[in-house]
Amino acid sequence: MGLFKKAEAQQVSVKGHQLHCPVCSETLFYQREAQLNTAVASFFNFDWANRSAICFVCANCTHISWFLGE
């Protein structure tokens, strides 16, 4: 995948269940990672220490479903 190319939307399974968008019922999603910033860590420039979440962006309506890692 090139730097500016969009990853291909895929079906996603969460704990053995196919993910469906709660807004439009789509089953194809783009996967992204997002940092869960906290005010204290940001204040002290320790954003790198915050947890991350996996986000699935609906390929149809762009609704974002967030999941914390293991």
XYZ file of N, CA, C and O in Angstrom:
280
model
N 0.855 -1.176 0.000
C 0.000 0.000 0.000
C 0.895 1.231 0.000
O 1.787 1.376 0.815
N 0.643 2.152 -0.896
C 1.412 3.380 -0.971
C 1.024 4.345 0.138
O 0.034 4.171 0.836
N 1.805 5.371 0.262
C 1.605 6.338 1.336
C 0.236 7.009 1.271
O -0.384 7.259 2.282
N -0.255 7.299 0.078
C -1.510 8.034 -0.059
C -2.669 7.178 -0.550
O -3.749 7.674 -0.788
N -2.465 5.887 -0.701
C -3.546 5.015 -1.146
C -4.421 4.616 0.038
O -3.941 4.425 1.145
N -5.696 4.455 -0.230
C -6.644 4.049 0.806
C -6.664 2.526 0.895
O -6.720 1.852 -0.123
N -6.584 1.996 2.106
C -6.676 0.549 2.298
C -8.042 0.069 1.825
O -9.016 0.816 1.837
N -8.101 -1.174 1.434
C -9.355 -1.743 0.958
C -10.281 -2.059 2.136
O -9.850 -2.587 3.158
N -11.552 -1.731 1.989
C -12.538 -2.038 3.031
C -12.706 -3.552 3.129
O -12.687 -4.253 2.120
N -12.857 -4.027 4.368
C -12.989 -5.462 4.602
C -14.065 -5.752 5.630
O -14.432 -4.879 6.420
N -14.535 -6.997 5.642
C -15.438 -7.432 6.694
C -14.619 -7.620 7.959
O -13.443 -7.980 7.908
N -15.248 -7.372 9.104
C -14.567 -7.425 10.385
C -15.334 -8.348 11.332
O -16.563 -8.301 11.386
N -14.595 -9.151 12.084
C -15.188 -10.016 13.091
C -14.684 -9.581 14.461
O -13.486 -9.393 14.656
N -15.608 -9.398 15.403
C -15.261 -9.019 16.772
C -15.798 -10.104 17.701
O -17.002 -10.335 17.766
N -14.871 -10.780 18.386
C -15.221 -11.877 19.305
C -16.131 -12.904 18.637
O -17.110 -13.376 19.216
N -15.818 -13.219 17.383
C -16.554 -14.249 16.655
C -17.851 -13.788 16.007
O -18.577 -14.610 15.457
N -18.152 -12.497 16.049
C -19.378 -11.971 15.452
C -19.026 -10.950 14.374
O -18.183 -10.073 14.602
N -19.698 -11.056 13.224
C -19.440 -10.105 12.153
C -19.927 -8.718 12.577
O -21.036 -8.568 13.086
N -19.078 -7.717 12.370
C -19.434 -6.346 12.710
C -20.348 -5.775 11.640
O -20.084 -5.914 10.447
N -21.451 -5.161 12.090
C -22.383 -4.439 11.215
C -22.432 -3.008 11.708
O -22.470 -2.766 12.918
N -22.446 -2.058 10.808
C -22.552 -0.658 11.197
C -23.894 -0.439 11.904
O -24.941 -0.838 11.389
N -23.882 0.193 13.085
C -25.141 0.433 13.803
C -26.009 1.509 13.145
O -27.183 1.636 13.474
N -25.469 2.247 12.194
C -26.229 3.305 11.528
C -26.881 2.801 10.236
O -28.074 2.991 10.025
N -26.083 2.140 9.367
C -26.606 1.767 8.043
C -26.563 0.268 7.755
O -26.936 -0.160 6.670
N -26.068 -0.537 8.682
C -25.982 -2.003 8.575
C -24.922 -2.499 7.590
O -24.900 -3.682 7.261
N -24.051 -1.631 7.111
C -22.952 -2.035 6.211
C -22.061 -3.042 6.919
O -21.954 -3.047 8.149
N -21.392 -3.920 6.147
C -20.483 -4.910 6.731
C -19.036 -4.718 6.275
O -18.181 -5.533 6.606
N -18.749 -3.650 5.540
C -17.389 -3.376 5.095
C -16.838 -2.154 5.829
O -17.519 -1.123 5.925
N -15.601 -2.278 6.328
C -14.998 -1.233 7.152
C -13.538 -1.021 6.772
O -12.852 -1.945 6.335
N -13.063 0.207 7.002
C -11.645 0.538 6.938
C -11.125 0.524 8.369
O -11.804 0.986 9.277
N -9.934 -0.008 8.566
C -9.365 -0.076 9.916
C -8.366 1.052 10.123
O -7.550 1.346 9.256
N -8.448 1.690 11.279
C -7.531 2.754 11.676
C -7.153 2.557 13.135
O -7.839 1.861 13.875
N -6.075 3.192 13.559
C -5.685 3.193 14.969
C -5.740 4.632 15.454
O -5.364 5.555 14.734
N -6.241 4.838 16.666
C -6.344 6.183 17.231
C -5.802 6.176 18.649
O -6.008 5.223 19.404
N -5.132 7.231 19.001
C -4.586 7.361 20.353
C -5.641 7.974 21.261
O -6.337 8.918 20.875
N -5.771 7.433 22.452
C -6.739 7.920 23.433
C -6.038 8.888 24.365
O -5.543 8.517 25.425
N -5.966 10.131 23.964
C -5.241 11.140 24.738
C -5.971 11.500 26.029
O -7.196 11.555 26.065
N -5.180 11.771 27.063
C -5.720 12.265 28.325
C -5.175 13.665 28.553
O -4.083 14.001 28.090
N -5.911 14.473 29.278
C -5.501 15.858 29.518
C -4.170 15.929 30.262
O -3.309 16.750 29.932
N -3.978 15.068 31.261
C -2.752 15.110 32.060
C -1.542 14.742 31.206
O -0.521 15.440 31.222
N -1.644 13.665 30.436
C -0.517 13.258 29.589
C -0.213 14.321 28.539
O 0.951 14.610 28.258
N -1.240 14.918 27.975
C -1.032 15.972 26.977
C -0.365 17.190 27.606
O 0.532 17.803 27.009
N -0.778 17.551 28.805
C -0.208 18.707 29.494
C 1.299 18.545 29.691
O 2.074 19.482 29.530
N 1.720 17.323 30.039
C 3.132 17.059 30.290
C 3.875 16.520 29.057
O 4.989 16.034 29.157
N 3.237 16.589 27.870
C 3.820 16.096 26.620
C 4.167 14.610 26.670
O 5.186 14.174 26.153
N 3.314 13.834 27.328
C 3.483 12.390 27.390
C 2.385 11.668 26.606
O 1.954 10.586 26.974
N 1.941 12.256 25.512
C 0.877 11.630 24.711
C 1.260 10.226 24.249
O 0.398 9.367 24.091
N 2.552 9.995 24.025
C 3.026 8.694 23.573
C 2.695 7.589 24.586
O 2.636 6.412 24.230
N 2.458 7.946 25.843
C 2.191 6.953 26.880
C 0.718 6.550 26.959
O 0.371 5.615 27.676
N -0.145 7.241 26.227
C -1.577 6.925 26.255
C -1.874 5.644 25.493
O -1.128 5.235 24.614
N -2.980 5.022 25.835
C -3.427 3.808 25.158
C -3.912 4.140 23.758
O -4.258 5.280 23.450
N -3.991 3.115 22.931
C -4.531 3.256 21.583
C -5.790 2.420 21.453
O -6.008 1.478 22.221
N -6.611 2.772 20.476
C -7.821 2.017 20.178
C -7.813 1.663 18.696
O -7.214 2.370 17.883
N -8.467 0.576 18.364
C -8.669 0.204 16.972
C -10.023 0.775 16.569
O -11.020 0.607 17.274
N -10.055 1.445 15.434
C -11.289 2.037 14.929
C -11.653 1.394 13.602
O -10.784 1.177 12.757
N -12.919 1.098 13.449
C -13.418 0.590 12.179
C -14.364 1.641 11.619
O -15.371 1.985 12.249
N -14.029 2.150 10.432
C -14.794 3.211 9.793
C -15.679 2.578 8.724
O -15.180 1.906 7.804
N -16.980 2.777 8.837
C -17.930 2.210 7.888
C -17.624 2.710 6.476
O -17.462 3.912 6.246
N -17.558 1.791 5.531
C -17.259 2.133 4.136
C -18.413 2.869 3.471
O -18.217 3.516 2.449
N -19.603 2.820 4.065
C -20.767 3.467 3.469
C -21.053 4.840 4.076
O -21.058 5.843 3.380
N -21.251 4.896 5.391
C -21.691 6.151 6.023
C -20.606 6.833 6.854
O -20.824 7.911 7.383
N -19.449 6.199 7.002
C -18.286 6.681 7.755
C -18.465 6.728 9.268
O -17.660 7.349 9.960
N -19.478 6.074 9.796
C -19.615 5.947 11.248
C -18.374 5.220 11.772
O -17.885 4.277 11.163
N -17.848 5.642 12.924
C -16.648 5.033 13.490
C -17.023 4.213 14.725
O -17.630 4.721 15.659
N -16.619 2.941 14.716
C -16.783 2.049 15.868
C -15.412 1.883 16.508
O -14.449 1.512 15.833
N -15.319 2.154 17.810
C -14.043 2.112 18.538
C -13.970 0.870 19.418
O -14.943 0.496 20.057
N -12.756 0.263 19.467
C -12.519 -0.905 20.314
C -11.173 -0.745 21.001
O -10.177 -0.422 20.346
N -11.131 -0.971 22.310
C -9.855 -0.966 23.027
C -9.105 -2.243 22.717
O -9.715 -3.283 22.493
N -7.788 -2.168 22.732
C -6.957 -3.355 22.478
C -7.044 -4.329 23.625
O -7.694 -4.094 24.631
N -6.356 -5.441 23.447
C -6.354 -6.493 24.474
C -5.765 -5.975 25.769
O -4.830 -5.263 25.813
